[in-house]
XYZ file of C-alpha atoms in Angstrom:
291
model
C 6.034 -11.013 -19.941
C 8.734 -11.375 -22.038
C 12.740 -11.014 -21.654
C 13.574 -7.054 -21.168
C 10.490 -6.841 -18.911
C 12.195 -10.296 -16.401
C 15.381 -8.013 -16.400
C 13.883 -4.703 -15.892
C 12.341 -6.279 -12.725
C 14.672 -8.199 -11.782
C 17.234 -5.037 -11.968
C 14.784 -3.566 -9.584
C 14.625 -6.897 -7.137
C 18.968 -5.999 -6.605
C 18.223 -3.032 -5.784
C 15.178 -3.095 -3.464
C 18.069 -5.830 -2.015
C 20.519 -4.234 -1.348
C 18.436 -0.766 -0.136
C 16.826 -3.586 2.294
C 20.053 -4.507 3.601
C 22.198 -1.719 4.078
C 18.979 -0.615 5.746
C 18.565 -3.218 8.079
C 21.723 -3.137 9.002
C 22.266 0.884 9.168
C 18.603 2.193 10.200
C 16.438 2.148 13.247
C 13.811 -0.330 14.430
C 12.454 -0.960 16.673
C 13.274 -3.667 19.094
C 10.730 -6.614 18.907
C 10.274 -6.919 22.223
C 8.755 -3.947 22.484
C 6.067 -4.195 19.552
C 2.452 -4.589 21.173
C 0.794 -7.639 20.871
C -2.687 -7.649 18.654
C -5.423 -6.013 21.012
C -3.238 -3.889 23.397
C -4.216 -0.396 24.388
C -1.196 1.154 26.096
C 1.733 -0.043 27.178
C 4.379 0.973 30.445
C 7.579 -0.127 30.795
C 9.602 -0.770 34.505
C 13.152 -0.713 35.707
C 14.037 -3.535 37.493
C 17.647 -3.512 39.361
C 19.443 -5.741 37.685
C 19.757 -2.908 34.156
C 16.922 -4.921 32.409
C 13.186 -2.666 31.939
C 9.595 -5.036 32.333
C 7.274 -3.793 29.729
C 3.416 -4.105 30.876
C 1.052 -4.058 27.818
C -2.441 -3.625 28.396
C -5.580 -3.918 26.940
C -8.734 -2.308 27.277
C -12.079 -3.938 28.282
C -15.428 -1.633 27.572
C -18.583 -1.346 29.257
C -21.547 -0.856 27.782
C -25.467 0.001 28.834
C -28.436 -1.618 26.968
C -28.529 0.948 24.819
C -25.020 -0.058 23.443
C -23.245 3.544 24.703
C -19.858 2.973 27.133
C -19.940 3.307 30.237
C -16.961 2.077 31.963
C -13.203 1.665 30.008
C -10.943 -0.194 32.230
C -7.250 -1.365 30.971
C -6.364 -4.550 32.113
C -2.619 -6.587 31.486
C -2.848 -8.688 28.651
C 0.994 -9.925 28.527
C 4.590 -8.977 30.171
C 7.891 -8.622 27.987
C 11.704 -8.324 29.248
C 13.870 -5.856 27.803
C 17.324 -5.300 27.420
C 18.753 -2.113 28.653
C 20.017 -2.356 24.736
C 17.114 -2.445 23.737
C 15.524 0.212 25.791
C 18.062 2.825 24.495
C 17.486 1.088 21.243
C 14.053 1.743 21.464
C 14.176 5.172 22.563
C 16.452 6.532 19.578
C 13.591 4.637 17.528
C 10.831 6.404 18.813
C 13.260 10.103 18.539
C 13.442 9.139 15.264
C 9.783 8.908 14.622
C 9.176 11.927 16.531
C 11.105 14.405 14.851
C 9.620 12.669 10.946
C 11.978 12.500 7.575
C 9.665 13.948 5.583
C 10.412 13.637 0.882
C 9.857 10.266 0.126
C 7.585 6.787 0.377
C 6.906 5.470 3.680
C 7.685 2.235 1.829
C 10.665 3.391 1.855
C 11.342 3.616 5.595
C 13.904 6.284 4.949
C 14.232 7.934 8.592
C 17.062 10.133 7.991
C 19.124 12.043 5.921
C 21.885 9.391 6.022
C 19.422 7.050 4.432
C 18.069 9.498 1.856
C 21.491 9.263 0.265
C 22.322 5.914 0.396
C 18.932 5.550 -0.961
C 20.009 8.073 -4.300
C 22.965 6.045 -4.408
C 21.271 2.453 -5.061
C 18.937 3.683 -7.167
C 21.074 5.822 -9.789
C 23.586 2.907 -9.575
C 20.985 0.486 -10.966
C 18.934 3.870 -12.504
C 16.687 3.882 -11.131
C 13.549 6.655 -9.915
C 12.481 6.788 -6.436
C 8.727 7.292 -5.231
C 9.117 11.274 -3.192
C 5.480 12.255 -1.638
C 2.769 11.576 -2.912
C -0.746 13.747 -3.728
C -4.075 12.586 -3.004
C -7.321 13.246 -4.552
C -10.680 12.801 -3.498
C -14.302 12.969 -5.251
C -17.083 14.899 -3.376
C -20.419 13.282 -2.594
C -23.614 13.952 -1.306
C -23.270 18.161 0.358
C -19.146 17.599 0.022
C -17.325 20.327 -1.114
C -13.768 20.501 -0.381
C -12.681 17.524 -3.034
C -13.857 17.629 -6.896
C -16.255 16.458 -8.596
C -16.437 13.025 -10.486
C -15.681 14.922 -14.033
C -12.601 17.332 -12.664
C -10.763 13.778 -10.508
C -11.478 11.924 -14.482
C -10.113 14.998 -15.968
C -7.202 13.961 -13.125
C -6.336 10.960 -13.629
C -6.184 11.230 -17.156
C -3.921 14.226 -17.399
C -1.490 11.961 -15.411
C -1.844 8.448 -16.212
C -2.193 8.391 -20.089
C 0.095 10.634 -22.854
C -2.261 12.246 -23.969
C -5.942 9.728 -23.642
C -8.412 8.491 -21.090
C -7.798 5.627 -18.868
C -10.716 4.888 -18.390
C -13.165 3.982 -21.995
C -16.176 3.770 -19.762
C -15.959 5.917 -17.232
C -16.268 4.703 -13.563
C -19.373 6.145 -11.565
C -17.875 7.149 -8.647
C -14.446 6.986 -7.209
C -12.936 5.942 -3.387
C -9.770 8.126 -3.894
C -6.902 8.534 -6.427
C -3.433 8.770 -5.629
C 0.164 9.512 -7.486
C 3.370 9.742 -7.621
C 5.587 11.977 -9.666
C 7.777 9.130 -10.995
C 4.639 7.787 -12.511
C 3.323 4.750 -9.862
C -0.195 5.490 -9.299
C -3.020 4.123 -8.096
C -6.879 4.654 -8.335
C -9.881 2.919 -6.583
C -12.789 3.262 -8.389
C -16.495 2.560 -8.558
C -18.549 0.719 -10.781
C -22.590 0.699 -9.380
C -24.341 3.505 -8.408
C -23.954 1.528 -4.562
C -21.372 3.556 -3.305
C -21.304 2.141 0.406
C -19.006 -1.421 1.057
C -21.995 -3.212 -0.782
C -20.748 -1.616 -3.834
C -18.322 -3.021 -6.705
C -14.784 -1.276 -5.697
C -11.800 -2.111 -8.353
C -8.396 -0.753 -6.977
C -6.079 -0.575 -9.669
C -2.040 -0.250 -8.894
C 0.011 1.171 -11.373
C 3.966 0.082 -10.822
C 6.756 0.986 -13.122
C 9.862 -0.865 -13.820
C 12.407 1.900 -13.861
C 10.745 2.934 -10.177
C 12.685 1.119 -7.186
C 10.613 -1.293 -5.563
C 10.034 -3.824 -2.977
C 7.345 -5.201 -5.071
C 4.899 -5.609 -1.982
C 3.306 -1.465 -1.917
C 0.062 -3.180 -2.415
C -0.731 -6.527 -1.170
C -3.750 -9.434 -0.923
C -3.383 -12.138 1.529
C -5.792 -14.832 -0.334
C -6.450 -17.841 2.384
C -6.846 -20.464 -0.166
C -4.356 -20.050 -3.331
C -5.606 -23.694 -4.523
C -9.420 -22.531 -4.531
C -8.350 -19.491 -7.165
C -9.526 -19.782 -10.953
C -7.431 -17.754 -13.727
C -7.937 -17.487 -17.193
C -6.359 -15.559 -20.381
C -8.716 -12.338 -20.566
C -8.219 -10.147 -23.956
C -9.042 -6.470 -23.204
C -10.247 -5.282 -26.167
C -7.092 -2.914 -26.874
C -6.093 -7.139 -27.993
C -3.566 -6.576 -24.851
C -3.675 -10.012 -22.613
C -4.929 -9.747 -18.239
C -4.376 -12.986 -16.011
C -7.234 -13.956 -14.814
C -7.247 -15.241 -10.771
C -10.899 -15.190 -9.175
C -12.353 -17.791 -6.414
C -15.754 -16.364 -6.113
C -16.116 -13.617 -3.707
C -12.000 -11.758 -4.777
C -10.836 -11.463 -7.831
C -7.476 -10.072 -9.432
C -6.177 -9.416 -12.583
C -2.897 -8.357 -14.030
C -1.225 -7.267 -16.898
C 2.721 -6.494 -17.704
C 2.708 -3.757 -19.834
C 5.249 -2.831 -21.242
C 6.929 0.561 -19.218
C 5.198 -0.916 -16.138
C 3.044 -3.452 -14.284
C -0.354 -2.950 -13.576
C -2.981 -5.199 -10.977
C -6.236 -4.564 -10.530
C -8.387 -6.496 -7.124
C -12.173 -6.459 -6.726
C -14.301 -7.851 -3.885
C -18.030 -8.297 -4.357
C -19.969 -10.769 -1.762
C -22.194 -12.091 -3.912
C -19.495 -12.699 -6.107
C -19.547 -11.912 -10.536
C -19.782 -13.833 -13.412
C -16.869 -14.241 -15.779
C -18.966 -11.788 -18.115
C -19.121 -9.192 -14.748
C -15.469 -9.596 -14.495
C -14.060 -8.797 -18.055
C -17.063 -6.029 -17.932
C -14.743 -4.173 -15.522
C -11.558 -5.311 -16.933
C -12.545 -3.689 -19.976
C -13.473 -0.334 -18.817
C -9.605 0.339 -18.697
C -7.610 1.497 -21.472
C -4.692 -0.159 -20.681
C -2.876 1.131 -24.070
C -3.642 4.327 -22.155
C -1.364 5.033 -19.877
C 2.304 6.730 -20.153
């Protein structure tokens, strides 16, 4: 990335660290003792004589008949923990806050009150950054669906939102899983590159993150269990943009630092893709058109 981009990324990182520190010190959190373990279905608590609480987590055990239908559900105890009176009060306050909710901001900011919203806006202004507010989500009709948009209508909307006056895709995808965007320039498109729209088809997830937005950098993540197995190379797109590609067979990632935003693509194909196929998917995107 260029020196200018580095400074803009560093600026957003500083802003996020300031916000994250403030909200951890001033926000409302669920105490860790109340966070359910994996597989937990329901939880209960018992008040103890010393003022503490015993938190009990239960998991569901299903009984099936010969056809595979569920015929009985029993809950068995998984784990017990002891919570202090203060932790219980904090959990109650957390539940009440979550029940009331607070709209108007991307949930990744964890804004739960007007006070937090004011502080987020204050920090963003301090670093001359934008904030992601509510998002718009659009979907494509498949089969007999009529409540969403056609492939052509969704393509037109994507071009309208994501470019100044052009087309995001050089080659229009065969279909779209979803498209969502925020008012400050963040957007994501999940699209198909084959006519197989099942899980075995090839689907790509494109995410555009403007440097001018207060961002953690972790809005879209994927965990690679064996990073040393990833191969990398630089691919030059038709518009001359250099894209870094990482792949290990079934999992493939690509990213590029544009002048105003970071763009990443991730795609998975169980049977793997050749280098030519990977590059072909990347070349579907017109990076120069992203506004």
